[in-house]
Coordinates of C-alpha atoms in Angstrom, one line a residue:
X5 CA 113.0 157.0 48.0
X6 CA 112.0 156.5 51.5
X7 CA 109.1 154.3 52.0
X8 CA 106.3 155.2 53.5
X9 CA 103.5 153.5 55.7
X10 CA 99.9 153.0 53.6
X11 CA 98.1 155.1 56.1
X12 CA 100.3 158.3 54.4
X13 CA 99.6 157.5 50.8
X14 CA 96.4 159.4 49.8
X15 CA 95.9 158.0 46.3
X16 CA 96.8 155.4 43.9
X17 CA 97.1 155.4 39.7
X18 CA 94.7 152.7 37.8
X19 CA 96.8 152.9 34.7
X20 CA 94.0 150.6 32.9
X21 CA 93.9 148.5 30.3
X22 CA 95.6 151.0 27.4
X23 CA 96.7 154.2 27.9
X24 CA 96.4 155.2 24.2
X25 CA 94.4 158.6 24.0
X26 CA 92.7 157.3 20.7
X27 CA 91.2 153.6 22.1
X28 CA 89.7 155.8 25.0
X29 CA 86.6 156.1 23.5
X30 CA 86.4 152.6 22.3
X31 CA 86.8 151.2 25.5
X32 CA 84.8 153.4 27.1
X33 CA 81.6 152.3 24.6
X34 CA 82.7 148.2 25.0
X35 CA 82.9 148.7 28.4
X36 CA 80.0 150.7 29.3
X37 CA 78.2 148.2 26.5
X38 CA 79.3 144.8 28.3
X39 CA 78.3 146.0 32.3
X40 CA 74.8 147.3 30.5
X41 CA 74.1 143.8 29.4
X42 CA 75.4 142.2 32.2
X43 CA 73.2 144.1 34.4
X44 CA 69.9 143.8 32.6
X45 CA 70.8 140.1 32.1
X46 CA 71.3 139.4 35.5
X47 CA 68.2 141.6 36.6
X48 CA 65.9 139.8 34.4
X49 CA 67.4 136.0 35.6
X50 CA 66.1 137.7 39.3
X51 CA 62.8 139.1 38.0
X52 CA 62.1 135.9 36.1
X53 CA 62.9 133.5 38.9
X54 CA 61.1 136.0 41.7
X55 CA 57.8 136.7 39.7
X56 CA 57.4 133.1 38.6
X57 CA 55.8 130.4 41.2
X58 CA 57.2 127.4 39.8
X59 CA 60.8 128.8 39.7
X60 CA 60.8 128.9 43.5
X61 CA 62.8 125.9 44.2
X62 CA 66.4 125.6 45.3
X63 CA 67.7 125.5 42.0
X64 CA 66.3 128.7 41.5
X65 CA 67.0 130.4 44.4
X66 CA 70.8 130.1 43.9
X67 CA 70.8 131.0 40.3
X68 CA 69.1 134.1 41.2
X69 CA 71.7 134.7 44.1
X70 CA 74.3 134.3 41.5
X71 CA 73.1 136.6 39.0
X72 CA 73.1 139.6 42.0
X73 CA 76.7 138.5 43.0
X74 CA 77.4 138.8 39.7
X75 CA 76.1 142.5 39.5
X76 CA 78.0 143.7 42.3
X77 CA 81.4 141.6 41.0
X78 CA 81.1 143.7 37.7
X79 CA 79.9 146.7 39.5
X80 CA 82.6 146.9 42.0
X81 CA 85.5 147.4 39.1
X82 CA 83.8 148.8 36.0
X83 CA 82.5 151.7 36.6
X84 CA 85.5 153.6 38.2
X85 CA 87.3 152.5 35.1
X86 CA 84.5 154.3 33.2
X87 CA 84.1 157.5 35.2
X88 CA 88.3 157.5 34.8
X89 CA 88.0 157.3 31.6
X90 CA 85.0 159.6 31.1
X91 CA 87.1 161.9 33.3
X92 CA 90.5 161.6 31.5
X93 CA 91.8 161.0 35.2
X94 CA 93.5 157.4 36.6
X95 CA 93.4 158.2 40.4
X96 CA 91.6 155.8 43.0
X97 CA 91.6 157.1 46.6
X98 CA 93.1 154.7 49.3
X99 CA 90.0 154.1 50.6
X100 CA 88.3 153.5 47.6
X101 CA 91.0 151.2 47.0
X102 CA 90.4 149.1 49.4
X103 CA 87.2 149.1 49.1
X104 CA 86.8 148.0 45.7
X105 CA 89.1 145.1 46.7
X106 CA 86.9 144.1 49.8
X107 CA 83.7 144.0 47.2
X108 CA 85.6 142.6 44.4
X109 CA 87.0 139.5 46.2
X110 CA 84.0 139.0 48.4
X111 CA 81.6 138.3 45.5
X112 CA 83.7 136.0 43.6
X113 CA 84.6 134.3 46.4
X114 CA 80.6 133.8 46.3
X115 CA 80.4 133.4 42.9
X116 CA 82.2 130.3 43.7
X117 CA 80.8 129.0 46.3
X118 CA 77.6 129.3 45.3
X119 CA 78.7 127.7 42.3
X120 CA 79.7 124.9 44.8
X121 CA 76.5 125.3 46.5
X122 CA 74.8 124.5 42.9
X123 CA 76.6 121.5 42.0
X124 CA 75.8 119.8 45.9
X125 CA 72.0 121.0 45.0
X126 CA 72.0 118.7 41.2
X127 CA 74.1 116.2 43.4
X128 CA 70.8 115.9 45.6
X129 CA 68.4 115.8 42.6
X130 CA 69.8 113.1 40.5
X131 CA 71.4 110.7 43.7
X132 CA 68.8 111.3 45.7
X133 CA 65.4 112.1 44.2
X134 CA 63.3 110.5 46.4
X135 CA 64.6 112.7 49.1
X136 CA 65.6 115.6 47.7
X137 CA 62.4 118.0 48.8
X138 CA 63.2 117.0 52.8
X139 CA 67.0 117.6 52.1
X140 CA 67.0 120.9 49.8
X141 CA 64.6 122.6 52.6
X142 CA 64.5 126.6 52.7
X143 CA 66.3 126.4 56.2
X144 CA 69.1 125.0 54.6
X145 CA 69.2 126.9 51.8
X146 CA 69.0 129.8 53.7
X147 CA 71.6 128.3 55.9
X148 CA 74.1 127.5 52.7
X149 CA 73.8 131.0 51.3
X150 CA 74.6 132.3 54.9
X151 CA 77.7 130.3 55.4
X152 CA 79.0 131.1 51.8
X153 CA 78.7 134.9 52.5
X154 CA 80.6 134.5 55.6
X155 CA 83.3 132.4 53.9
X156 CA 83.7 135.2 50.8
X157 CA 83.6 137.6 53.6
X158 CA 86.4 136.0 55.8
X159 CA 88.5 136.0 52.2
X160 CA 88.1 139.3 51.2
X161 CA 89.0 140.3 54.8
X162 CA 92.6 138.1 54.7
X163 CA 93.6 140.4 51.3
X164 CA 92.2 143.5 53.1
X165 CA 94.5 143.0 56.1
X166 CA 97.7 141.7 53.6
X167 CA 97.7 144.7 51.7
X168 CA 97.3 146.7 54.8
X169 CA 100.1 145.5 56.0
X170 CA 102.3 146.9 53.0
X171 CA 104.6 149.9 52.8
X172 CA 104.8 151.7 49.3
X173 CA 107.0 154.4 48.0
X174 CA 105.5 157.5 46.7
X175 CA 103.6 157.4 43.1
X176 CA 101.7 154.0 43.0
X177 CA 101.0 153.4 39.9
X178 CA 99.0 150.2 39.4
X179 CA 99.1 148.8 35.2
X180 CA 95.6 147.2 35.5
X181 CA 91.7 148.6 35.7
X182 CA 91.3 148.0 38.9
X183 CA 93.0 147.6 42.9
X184 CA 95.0 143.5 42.2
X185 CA 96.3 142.9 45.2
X186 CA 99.2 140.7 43.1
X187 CA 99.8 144.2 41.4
X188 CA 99.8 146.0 44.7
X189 CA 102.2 143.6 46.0
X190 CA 104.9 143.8 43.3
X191 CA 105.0 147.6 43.9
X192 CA 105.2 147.2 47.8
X193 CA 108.7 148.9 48.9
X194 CA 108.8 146.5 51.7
X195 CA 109.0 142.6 51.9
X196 CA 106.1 140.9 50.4
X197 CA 107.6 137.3 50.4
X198 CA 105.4 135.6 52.9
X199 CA 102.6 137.8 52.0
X200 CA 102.7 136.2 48.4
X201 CA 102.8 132.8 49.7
X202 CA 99.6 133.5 51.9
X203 CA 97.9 134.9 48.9
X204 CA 98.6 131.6 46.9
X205 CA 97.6 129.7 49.8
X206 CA 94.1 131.4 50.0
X207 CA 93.9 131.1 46.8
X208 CA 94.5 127.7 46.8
X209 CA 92.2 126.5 49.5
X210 CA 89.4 129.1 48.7
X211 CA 89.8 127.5 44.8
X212 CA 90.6 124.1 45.0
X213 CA 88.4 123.1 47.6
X214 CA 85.1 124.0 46.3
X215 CA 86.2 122.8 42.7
X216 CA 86.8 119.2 44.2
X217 CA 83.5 119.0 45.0
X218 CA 82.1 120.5 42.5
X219 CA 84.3 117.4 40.6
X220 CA 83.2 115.4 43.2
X221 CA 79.7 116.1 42.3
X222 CA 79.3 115.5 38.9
X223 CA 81.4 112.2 38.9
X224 CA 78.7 111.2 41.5
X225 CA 76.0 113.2 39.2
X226 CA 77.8 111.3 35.7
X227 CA 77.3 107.4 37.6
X228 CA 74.2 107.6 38.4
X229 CA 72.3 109.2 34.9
X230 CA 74.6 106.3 33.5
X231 CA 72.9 103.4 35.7
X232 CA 69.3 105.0 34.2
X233 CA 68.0 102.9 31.5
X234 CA 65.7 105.1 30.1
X235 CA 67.2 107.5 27.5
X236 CA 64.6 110.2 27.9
X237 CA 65.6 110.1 31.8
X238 CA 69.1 110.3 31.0
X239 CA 68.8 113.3 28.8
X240 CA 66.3 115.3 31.3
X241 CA 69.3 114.7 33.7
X242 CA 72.1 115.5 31.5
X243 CA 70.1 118.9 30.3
X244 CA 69.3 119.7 34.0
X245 CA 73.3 119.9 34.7
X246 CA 74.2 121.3 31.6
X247 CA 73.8 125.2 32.0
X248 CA 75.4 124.8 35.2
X249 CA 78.6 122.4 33.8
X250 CA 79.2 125.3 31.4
X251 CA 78.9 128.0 33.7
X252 CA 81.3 126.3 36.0
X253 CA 83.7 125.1 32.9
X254 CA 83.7 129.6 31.9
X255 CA 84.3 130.4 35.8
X256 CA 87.5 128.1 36.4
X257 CA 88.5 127.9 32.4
X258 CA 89.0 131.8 32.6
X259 CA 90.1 132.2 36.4
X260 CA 93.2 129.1 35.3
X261 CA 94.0 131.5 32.0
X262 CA 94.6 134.5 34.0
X263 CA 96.5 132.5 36.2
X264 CA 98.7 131.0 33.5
X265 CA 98.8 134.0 31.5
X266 CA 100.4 136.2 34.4
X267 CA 102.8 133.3 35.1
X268 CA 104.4 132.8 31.4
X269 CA 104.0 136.8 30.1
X270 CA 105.9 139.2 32.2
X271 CA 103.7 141.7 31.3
X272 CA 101.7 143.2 33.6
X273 CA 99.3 144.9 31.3
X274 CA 98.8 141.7 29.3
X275 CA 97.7 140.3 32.7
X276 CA 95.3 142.7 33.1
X277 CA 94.0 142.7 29.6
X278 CA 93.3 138.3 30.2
X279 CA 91.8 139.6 33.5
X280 CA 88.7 141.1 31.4
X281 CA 88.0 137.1 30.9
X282 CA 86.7 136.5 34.2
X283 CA 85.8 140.4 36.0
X284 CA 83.5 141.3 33.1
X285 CA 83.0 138.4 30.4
X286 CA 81.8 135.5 32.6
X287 CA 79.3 137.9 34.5
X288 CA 78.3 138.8 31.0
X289 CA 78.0 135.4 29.7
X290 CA 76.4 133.5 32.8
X291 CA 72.4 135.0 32.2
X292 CA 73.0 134.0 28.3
X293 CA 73.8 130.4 29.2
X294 CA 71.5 129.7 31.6
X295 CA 68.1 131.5 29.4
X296 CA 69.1 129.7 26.4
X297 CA 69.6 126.4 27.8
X298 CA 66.8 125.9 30.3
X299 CA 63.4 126.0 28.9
X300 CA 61.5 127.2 32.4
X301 CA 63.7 130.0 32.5
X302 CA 63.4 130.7 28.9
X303 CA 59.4 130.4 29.7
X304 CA 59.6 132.9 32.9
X305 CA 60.7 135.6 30.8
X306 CA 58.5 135.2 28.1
X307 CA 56.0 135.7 30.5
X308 CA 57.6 138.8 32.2
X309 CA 58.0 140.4 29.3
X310 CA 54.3 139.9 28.2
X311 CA 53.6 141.5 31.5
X312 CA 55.5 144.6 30.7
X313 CA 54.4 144.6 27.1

């Protein structure tokens, strides 16, 4: 077959995760289950940290940024899996294509960055406590959240204008839940050689960088609760980092799976069934972590949900 430019393809096929008449039903209920939790988990992370005065600190402020990048990360693949599903149909427009791939990669772009953004803000608070009120300002805050937007949106636009760039054959049909540009590239009828190394090369610098400061961090964070004498200092420090640690351990442990996963198994489906880890788990898991391990949090939502008793 002749391929033909992107413009002239209409529509692509979302294969999903199994396409097994008798699981639909199951995964439409775990599915439609997991986003429902992750949304009201999320929503009440924001609610608690907005209606609660002593939860408006930096720390705060990017938790509750996190939780609504982590809404619109789940958002922008799970529910056109579920209507597909609901609607025994696998089709995603071109457009719609794209644009779950411009939404999907700009807010986990942010999701890491602002988990960057987190680690620089504990980084402040345990090295530097004396000074940590004139550094952590709301300008800069304000200023950190703006410039990590901008980054996750200068990503997502480099995979936008890849993928543009690609020339398919007729009858796309893509084995995951949802528009992979890796998928989208093994399919491409034309040459996708240097394309794939750019992707790895994004990849690598929109990964690796913020993880080595995020390591950079907490080996700076690790020395100096060590140098404390005071054991009930060290463990208000430790405690302070720990919902964050584990957040940050989920986020990378699951994104470095996928990533090993789709390099030893062949499988393209298999790939897409380890990709659940990280698009809809983590988002799931992230409001859990942080309300049972932080005691002000854990406090907020008592009260909000006294409020609304």
């Amino acid at each position: 077959m002749e391929p033909q430019n992107l413009t002239g393809v209409s529509e692509f096929l979302l294969l999903g995760l199994s396409e097994d008449p008798e699981l639909q039903p199951l995964l439409f209920g775990l599915f439609l289950s997991m986003y429902l939790i992750t949304v009201t988990g999320n929503l009440l992370i924001i609610l608690a940290v907005t209606s609660d005065s002593h939860l408006h600190t930096p720390m705060y402020f990017f938790l509750s940024n996190l939780s609504l990048a982590d809404i619109v990360f789940i958002s922008s693949t799970v529910p056109k899996m579920l209507v597909n599903i609901q609607a025994q149909s696998k089709t995603i427009t071109y457009g719609g294509c794209l644009t779950q791939m411009s939404f999907f990669y700009v807010f986990a772009c942010l999701d890491d960055l602002l988990l960057t953004v987190m680690a620089y803000d504990r980084f402040v608070a345990i090295c530097h406590p004396l000074h940590y009120t004139v550094i952590m300002n709301p300008r800069l805050c304000g200023l950190l959240l703006l410039v990590s937007f901008f980054i996750s949106l200068l990503d997502s636009q480099l995979h936008i204008s890849m993928v543009s760039q690609l020339t398919f054959c007729t009858d796309v049909k893509i084995p995951h839940f949802f528009c992979d540009p890796t998928q989208l590239f093994s399919l491409a009828c034309s040459d996708t050689s240097i394309y794939i190394i750019l992707l790895y090369c994004i990849g690598a610098i929109f990964g690796c960088v913020p993880f080595s400061g995020i390591l950079f961090s907490y080996t700076r964070n690790v020395s100096s609760i060590l140098r404390v004498s005071s054991s009930g200092r060290k463990y208000k420090a430790f405690s302070t980092c720990g919902s964050h640690l584990s957040v940050v351990c989920l986020f990378y442990g699951t994104g470095i799976g996928v990533y090993l996963s789709s390099a030893v198994s062949s499988s393209p489906r298999k790939c897409a069934v380890s990709s659940v880890m990280y698009t809809v788990v983590t988002p799931m898991l992230n409001p859990f972590i942080y309300s049972l391990r932080n005691r002000d949090i854990k406090r907020a939502l008592r009260r909000l949900l006294s409020r609304t008793a």
